[in-house]
Short mmCIF file of C-alpha atoms in Angstrom, two decimals:
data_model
loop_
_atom_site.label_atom_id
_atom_site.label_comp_id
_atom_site.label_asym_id
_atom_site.label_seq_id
_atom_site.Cartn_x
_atom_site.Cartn_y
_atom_site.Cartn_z
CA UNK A 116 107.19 109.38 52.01
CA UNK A 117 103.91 109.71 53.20
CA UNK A 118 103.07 108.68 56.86
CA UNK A 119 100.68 106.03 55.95
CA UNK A 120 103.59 104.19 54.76
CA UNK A 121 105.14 104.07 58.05
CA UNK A 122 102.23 102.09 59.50
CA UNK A 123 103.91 98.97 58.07
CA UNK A 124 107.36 97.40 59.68
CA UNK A 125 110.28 99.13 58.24
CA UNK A 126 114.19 100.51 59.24
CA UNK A 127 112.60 103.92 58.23
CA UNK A 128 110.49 104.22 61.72
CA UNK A 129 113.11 105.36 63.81
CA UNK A 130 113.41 108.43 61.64
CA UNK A 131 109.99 109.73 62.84
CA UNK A 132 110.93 108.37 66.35
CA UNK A 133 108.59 105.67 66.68
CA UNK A 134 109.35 103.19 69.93
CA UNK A 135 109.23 99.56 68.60
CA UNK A 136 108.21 97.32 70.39
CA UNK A 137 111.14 95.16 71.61
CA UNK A 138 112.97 98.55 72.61
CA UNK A 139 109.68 99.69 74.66
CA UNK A 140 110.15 96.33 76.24
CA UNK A 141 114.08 96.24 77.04
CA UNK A 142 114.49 99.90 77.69
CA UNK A 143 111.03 101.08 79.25
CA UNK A 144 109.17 98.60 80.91
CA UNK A 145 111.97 96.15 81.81
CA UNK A 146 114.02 99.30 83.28
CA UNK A 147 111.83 101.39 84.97
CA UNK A 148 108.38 98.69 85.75
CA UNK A 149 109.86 96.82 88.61
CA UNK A 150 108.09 93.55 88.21
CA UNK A 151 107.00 93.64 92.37
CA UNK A 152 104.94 96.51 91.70
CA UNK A 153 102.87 94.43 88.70
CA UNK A 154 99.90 93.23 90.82
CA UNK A 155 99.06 96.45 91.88
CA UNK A 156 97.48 97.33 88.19
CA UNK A 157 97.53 93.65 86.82
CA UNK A 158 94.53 92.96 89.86
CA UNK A 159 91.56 95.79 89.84
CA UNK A 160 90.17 95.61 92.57
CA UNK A 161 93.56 96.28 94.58
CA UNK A 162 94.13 99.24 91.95
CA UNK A 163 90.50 100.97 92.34
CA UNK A 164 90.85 100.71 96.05
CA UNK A 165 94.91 101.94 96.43
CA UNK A 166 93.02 104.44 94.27
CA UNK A 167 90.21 105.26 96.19
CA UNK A 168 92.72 105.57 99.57
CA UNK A 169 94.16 108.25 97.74
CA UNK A 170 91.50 110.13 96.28
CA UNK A 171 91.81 109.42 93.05
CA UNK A 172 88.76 109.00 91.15
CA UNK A 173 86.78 105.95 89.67
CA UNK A 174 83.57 104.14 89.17
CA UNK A 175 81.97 102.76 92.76
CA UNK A 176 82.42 99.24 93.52
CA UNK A 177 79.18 97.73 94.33
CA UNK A 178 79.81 94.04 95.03
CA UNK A 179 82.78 91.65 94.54
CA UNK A 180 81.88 88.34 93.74
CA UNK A 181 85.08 85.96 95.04
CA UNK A 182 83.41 82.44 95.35
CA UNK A 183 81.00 80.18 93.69
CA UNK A 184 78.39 80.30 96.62
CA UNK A 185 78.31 84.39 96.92
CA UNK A 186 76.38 84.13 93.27
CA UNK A 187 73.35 82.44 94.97
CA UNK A 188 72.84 86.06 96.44
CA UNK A 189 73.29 87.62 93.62
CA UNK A 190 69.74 89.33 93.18
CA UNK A 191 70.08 90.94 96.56
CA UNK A 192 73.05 92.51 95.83
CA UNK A 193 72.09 94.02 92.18
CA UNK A 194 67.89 95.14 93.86
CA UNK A 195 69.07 98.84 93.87
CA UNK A 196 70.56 98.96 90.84
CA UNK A 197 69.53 98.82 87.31
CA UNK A 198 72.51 99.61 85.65
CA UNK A 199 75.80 98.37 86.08
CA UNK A 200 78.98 97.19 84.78
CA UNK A 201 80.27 93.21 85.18
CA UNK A 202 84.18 92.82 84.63
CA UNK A 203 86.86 90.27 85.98
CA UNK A 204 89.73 91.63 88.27
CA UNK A 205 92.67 90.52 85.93
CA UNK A 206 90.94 90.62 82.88
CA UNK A 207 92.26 92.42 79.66
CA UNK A 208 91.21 93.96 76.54
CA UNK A 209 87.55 94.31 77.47
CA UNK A 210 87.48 90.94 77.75
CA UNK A 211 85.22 89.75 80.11
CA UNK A 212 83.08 92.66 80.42
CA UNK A 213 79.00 92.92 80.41
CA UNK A 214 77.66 96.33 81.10
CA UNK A 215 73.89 96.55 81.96
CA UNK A 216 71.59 99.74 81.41
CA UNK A 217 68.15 98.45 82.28
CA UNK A 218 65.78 95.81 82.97
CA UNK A 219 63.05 94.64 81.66
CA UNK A 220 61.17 92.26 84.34
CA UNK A 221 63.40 89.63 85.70
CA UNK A 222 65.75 90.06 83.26
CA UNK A 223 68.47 92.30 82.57
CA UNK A 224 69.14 94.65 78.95
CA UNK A 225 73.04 94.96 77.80
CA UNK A 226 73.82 98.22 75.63
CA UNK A 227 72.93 96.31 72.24
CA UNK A 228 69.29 95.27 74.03
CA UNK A 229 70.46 91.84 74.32
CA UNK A 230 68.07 90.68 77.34
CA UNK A 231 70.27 88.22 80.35
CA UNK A 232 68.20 86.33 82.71
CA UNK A 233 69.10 86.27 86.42
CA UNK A 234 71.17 82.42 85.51
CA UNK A 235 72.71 83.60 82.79
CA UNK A 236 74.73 86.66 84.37
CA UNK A 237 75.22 83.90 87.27
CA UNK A 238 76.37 81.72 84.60
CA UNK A 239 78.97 84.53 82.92
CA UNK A 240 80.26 85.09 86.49
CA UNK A 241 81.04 81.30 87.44
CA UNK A 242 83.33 81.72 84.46
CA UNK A 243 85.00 84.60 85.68
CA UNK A 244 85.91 83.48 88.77
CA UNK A 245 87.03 80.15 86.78
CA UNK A 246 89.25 82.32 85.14
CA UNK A 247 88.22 82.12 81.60
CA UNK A 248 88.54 85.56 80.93
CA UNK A 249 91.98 86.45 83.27
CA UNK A 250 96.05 86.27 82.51
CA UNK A 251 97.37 83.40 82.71
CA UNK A 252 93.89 81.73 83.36
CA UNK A 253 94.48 81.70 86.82
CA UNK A 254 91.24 82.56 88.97
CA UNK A 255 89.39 85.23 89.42
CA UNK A 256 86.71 87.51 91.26
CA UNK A 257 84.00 89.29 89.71
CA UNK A 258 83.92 93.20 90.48
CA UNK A 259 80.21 94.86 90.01
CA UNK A 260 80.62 98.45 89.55
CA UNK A 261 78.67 101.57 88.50
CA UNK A 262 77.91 101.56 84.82
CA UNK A 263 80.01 104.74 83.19
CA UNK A 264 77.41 106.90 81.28
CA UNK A 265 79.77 109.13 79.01
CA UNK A 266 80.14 112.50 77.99
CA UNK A 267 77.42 113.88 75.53
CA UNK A 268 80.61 115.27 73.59
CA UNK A 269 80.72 112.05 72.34
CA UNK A 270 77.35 111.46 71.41
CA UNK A 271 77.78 111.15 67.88
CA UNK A 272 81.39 109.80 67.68
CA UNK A 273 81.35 106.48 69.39
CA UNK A 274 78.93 103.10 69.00
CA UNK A 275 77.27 101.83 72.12
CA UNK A 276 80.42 101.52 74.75
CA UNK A 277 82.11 104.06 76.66
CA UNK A 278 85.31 105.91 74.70
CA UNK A 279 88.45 106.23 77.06
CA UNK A 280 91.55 108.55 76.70
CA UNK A 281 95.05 106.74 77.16
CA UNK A 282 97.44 108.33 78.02
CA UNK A 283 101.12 107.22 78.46
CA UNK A 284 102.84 108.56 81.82
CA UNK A 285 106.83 108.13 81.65
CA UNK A 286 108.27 108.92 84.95
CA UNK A 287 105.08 110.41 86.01
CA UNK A 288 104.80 113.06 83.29
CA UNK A 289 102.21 112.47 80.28
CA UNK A 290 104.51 112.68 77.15
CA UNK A 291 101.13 111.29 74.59
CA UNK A 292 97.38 110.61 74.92
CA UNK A 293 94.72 109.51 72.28
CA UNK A 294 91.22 109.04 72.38
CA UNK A 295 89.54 105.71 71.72
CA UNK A 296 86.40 105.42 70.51
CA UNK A 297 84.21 102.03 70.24
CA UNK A 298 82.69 101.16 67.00
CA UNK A 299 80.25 98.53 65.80
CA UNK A 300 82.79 96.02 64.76
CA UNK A 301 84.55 96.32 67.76
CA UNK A 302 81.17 95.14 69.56
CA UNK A 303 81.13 98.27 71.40
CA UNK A 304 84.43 98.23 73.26
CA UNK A 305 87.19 100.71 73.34
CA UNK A 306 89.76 98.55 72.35
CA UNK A 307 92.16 99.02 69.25
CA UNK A 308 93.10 95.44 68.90
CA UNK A 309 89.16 94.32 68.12
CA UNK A 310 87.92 97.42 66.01
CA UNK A 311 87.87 100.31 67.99
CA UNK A 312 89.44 103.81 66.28
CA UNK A 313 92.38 105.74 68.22
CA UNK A 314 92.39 109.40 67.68
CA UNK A 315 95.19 111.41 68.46
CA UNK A 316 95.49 114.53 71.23
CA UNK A 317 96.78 117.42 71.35
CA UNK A 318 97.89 117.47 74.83
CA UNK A 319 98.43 121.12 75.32
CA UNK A 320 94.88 121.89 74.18
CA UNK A 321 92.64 118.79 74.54
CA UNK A 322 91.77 118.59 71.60
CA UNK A 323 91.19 115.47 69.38
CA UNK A 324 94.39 115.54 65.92
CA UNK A 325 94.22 112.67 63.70
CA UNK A 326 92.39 108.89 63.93
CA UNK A 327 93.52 105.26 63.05
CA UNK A 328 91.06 102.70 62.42
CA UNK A 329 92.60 99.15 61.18
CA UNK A 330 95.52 100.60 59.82
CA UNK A 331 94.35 103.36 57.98
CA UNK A 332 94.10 107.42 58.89
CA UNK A 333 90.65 108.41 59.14
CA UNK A 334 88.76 111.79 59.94
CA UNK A 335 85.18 110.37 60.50
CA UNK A 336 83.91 107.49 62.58
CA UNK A 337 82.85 104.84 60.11
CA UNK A 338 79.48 104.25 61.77
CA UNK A 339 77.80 107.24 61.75
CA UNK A 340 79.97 109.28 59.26
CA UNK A 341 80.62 112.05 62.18
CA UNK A 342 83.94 114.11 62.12
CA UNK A 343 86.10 112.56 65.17
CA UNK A 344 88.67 115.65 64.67
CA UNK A 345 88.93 119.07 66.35
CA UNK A 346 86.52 117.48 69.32
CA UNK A 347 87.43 119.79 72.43
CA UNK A 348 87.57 117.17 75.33
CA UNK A 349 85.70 118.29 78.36
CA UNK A 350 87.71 118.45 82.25
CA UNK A 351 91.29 118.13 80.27
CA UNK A 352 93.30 120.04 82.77
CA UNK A 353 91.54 117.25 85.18
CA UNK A 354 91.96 114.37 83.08
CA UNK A 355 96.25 115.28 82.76
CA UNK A 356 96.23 115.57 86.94
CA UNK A 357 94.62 112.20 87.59
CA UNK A 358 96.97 110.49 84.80
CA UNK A 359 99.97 112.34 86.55
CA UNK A 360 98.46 111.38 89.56
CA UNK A 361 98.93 107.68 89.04
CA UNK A 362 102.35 107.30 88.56
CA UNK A 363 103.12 107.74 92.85
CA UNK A 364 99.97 105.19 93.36
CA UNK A 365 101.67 102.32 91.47
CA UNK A 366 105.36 103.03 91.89
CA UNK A 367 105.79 102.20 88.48
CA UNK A 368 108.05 104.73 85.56
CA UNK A 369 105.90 103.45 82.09
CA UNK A 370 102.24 103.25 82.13
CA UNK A 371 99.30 103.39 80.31
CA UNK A 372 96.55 105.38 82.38
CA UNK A 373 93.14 105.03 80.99
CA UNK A 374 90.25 107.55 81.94
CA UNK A 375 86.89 107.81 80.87
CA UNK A 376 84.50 110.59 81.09
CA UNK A 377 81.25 110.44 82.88
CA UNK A 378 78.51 112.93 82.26
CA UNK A 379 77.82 113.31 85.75
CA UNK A 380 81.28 112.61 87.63
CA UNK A 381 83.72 113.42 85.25
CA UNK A 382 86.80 111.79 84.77
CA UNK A 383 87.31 108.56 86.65
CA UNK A 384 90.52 106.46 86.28
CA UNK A 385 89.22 102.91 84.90
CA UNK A 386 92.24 101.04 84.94
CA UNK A 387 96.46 101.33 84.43
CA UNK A 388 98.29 99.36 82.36
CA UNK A 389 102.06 98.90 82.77
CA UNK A 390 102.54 97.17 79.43
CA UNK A 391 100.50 100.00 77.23
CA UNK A 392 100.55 99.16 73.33
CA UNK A 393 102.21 101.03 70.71
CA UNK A 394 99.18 101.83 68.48
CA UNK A 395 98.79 105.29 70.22
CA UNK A 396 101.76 106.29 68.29
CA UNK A 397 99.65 106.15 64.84
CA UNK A 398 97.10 107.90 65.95
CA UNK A 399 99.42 110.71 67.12
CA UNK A 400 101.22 110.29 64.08
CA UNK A 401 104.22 111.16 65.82
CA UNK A 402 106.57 108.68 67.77
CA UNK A 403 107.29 108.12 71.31
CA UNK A 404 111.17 108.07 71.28
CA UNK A 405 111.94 112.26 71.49
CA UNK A 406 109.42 112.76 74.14
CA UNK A 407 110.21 109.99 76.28
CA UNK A 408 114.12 110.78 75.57
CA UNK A 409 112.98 114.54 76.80
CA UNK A 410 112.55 113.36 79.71
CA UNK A 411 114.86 111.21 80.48
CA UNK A 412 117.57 113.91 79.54
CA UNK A 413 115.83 116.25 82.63
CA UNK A 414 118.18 116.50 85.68
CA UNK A 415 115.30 117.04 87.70
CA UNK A 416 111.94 115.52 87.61
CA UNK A 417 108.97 117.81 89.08
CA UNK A 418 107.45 116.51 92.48
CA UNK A 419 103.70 117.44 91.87
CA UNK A 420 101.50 116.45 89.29
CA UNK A 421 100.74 119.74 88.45
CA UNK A 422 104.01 120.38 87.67
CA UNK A 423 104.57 117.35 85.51
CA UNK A 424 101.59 118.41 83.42
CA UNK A 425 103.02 121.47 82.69
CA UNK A 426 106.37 120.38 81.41
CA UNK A 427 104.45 117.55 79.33
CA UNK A 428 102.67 121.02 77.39
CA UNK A 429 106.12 122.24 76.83
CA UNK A 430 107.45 119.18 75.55
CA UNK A 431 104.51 118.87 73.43
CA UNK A 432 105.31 122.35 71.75
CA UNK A 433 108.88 121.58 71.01
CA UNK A 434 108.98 117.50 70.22
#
């Protein structure tokens, strides 16, 4: 049976060792996520700045927007900047999100050229911190942070928004990673769930394996008809480190780390996710269960990220 037939439910999945997702639930992130340690990746602006105490990587903060009065001073805060990104702190999925790259008088210009006046980003604020866009709908802040201006390696393989890599860190060693990559109908955002395309990665080598794209394997990005396999990812050795990295800043055993690549900076940790989907196992086209099983089977864990990166190459040769 062909893999493509394993993308639909069926008792057949735990031959190829792919982690459903009740048992990801009940025997990952129930067991080893201690729920205390949740708001310190659930709220961003406490994660980029436990992250920036430690010297981990990510986009500057310019401004965090907490009540309704602060937006009243909004144009003094943005005068030295003409590109940025807008986001809510416990927002998910992209949701939420405006990224500016210009301006054009009083007005600002989004990635598709969409022009905002000064009211409306005030507006699209006010209902962040009203919560429209967090879990639970509970309210929010606003964070107002340097706008990510990726790689050129992905130039011709991604529409408008900024592709991440995800990669899943078990125990604080990176056992899978893919590469997502925005498209048109997912409005420019590097999320699976809306459009976007996963592409697996070979983690010993960096290099981009196989793609998913609404349930179906795919070679080329649908957009522009470029090859999205064999891409050689820039900073890798980096990119594994900071993952690794994240698993002591959180205190949490399953996570999803995501990092994007700047053209200027490099990798920069975005955000972590300690309740990372399951889709990264189709674009891998292999399944979670022998590598996380790997490790828990290890008597020993290594202490430094280093080392974890280099046992998650070996156990990417032999799983």
């Amino acid at each position: 049976m062909s893999w493509k037939n394993y993308l639909r439910p069926s008792k057949r999945l735990r031959d190829v060792g792919l982690l459903g997702m009740n048992q990801r639930n009940g025997d990952y992130i129930l067991r080893y996520n201690p729920r205390k340690y949740y708001p310190l990746v659930d709220d961003k602006l406490r994660t980029k700045k436990l992250a920036q105490a430690s010297g981990i990587a990510v986009p500057e903060l310019y401004a965090v927007i907490e009540a309704e009065y602060q937006i009243a001073g909004l144009a003094e805060k943005l005068k030295n900047y003409d590109e940025f990104a807008i986001k809510p702190a416990h927002g998910s999925g992209g949701e939420g999100i405006i990224v500016v790259n210009g301006r054009s008088k009083n007005c600002y210009r989004k990635l598709n050229g969409t022009l905002l006046t000064e009211e409306e980003i005030g507006h699209h604020i006010s209902n962040i911190l009203s919560g429209m866009y967090s879990l639970g709908g509970q309210p929010d802040v606003a964070l107002i942070e340097y706008r990510v201006d990726f790689d050129p390696v992905f130039d011709l393989v991604s529409y408008q928004g900024v592709p991440d890599i995800r990669t899943i860190i078990f125990m604080g060693v990176p056992v899978m990673s893919m590469l997502r990559l925005p498209t048109r109908l997912s409005d420019g955002k590097a999320n699976l769930h809306q459009g976007a395309i996963g592409v697996g990665i070979d983690i010993e080598q960096g290099v981009t394996t196989t793609g998913v794209w609404q349930n179906d394997m795919i070679d080329a990005h649908p957009d522009s008809g470029n090859t999205i396999t064999g891409l050689n990812l820039p900073n890798w050795e980096e990119i594994l480190l900071l993952s690794a990295g994240c698993k002591e800043l959180v205190s949490l055993g399953y996570i999803g780390v995501d990092i994007v690549l700047d053209s200027k900076l490099g990798p920069l940790m975005l955000e972590i996710n300690a309740r990372p989907g399951l889709s990264i196992q189709l674009a891998n086209k292999k399944g979670l269960l022998p590598r996380l099983e790997a490790v828990e089977k290890l008597k020993k864990i290594p202490a430094t990220a280093a080392e974890r990166v280099e046992l998650a190459k070996k156990l990417y040769r032999t799983q």
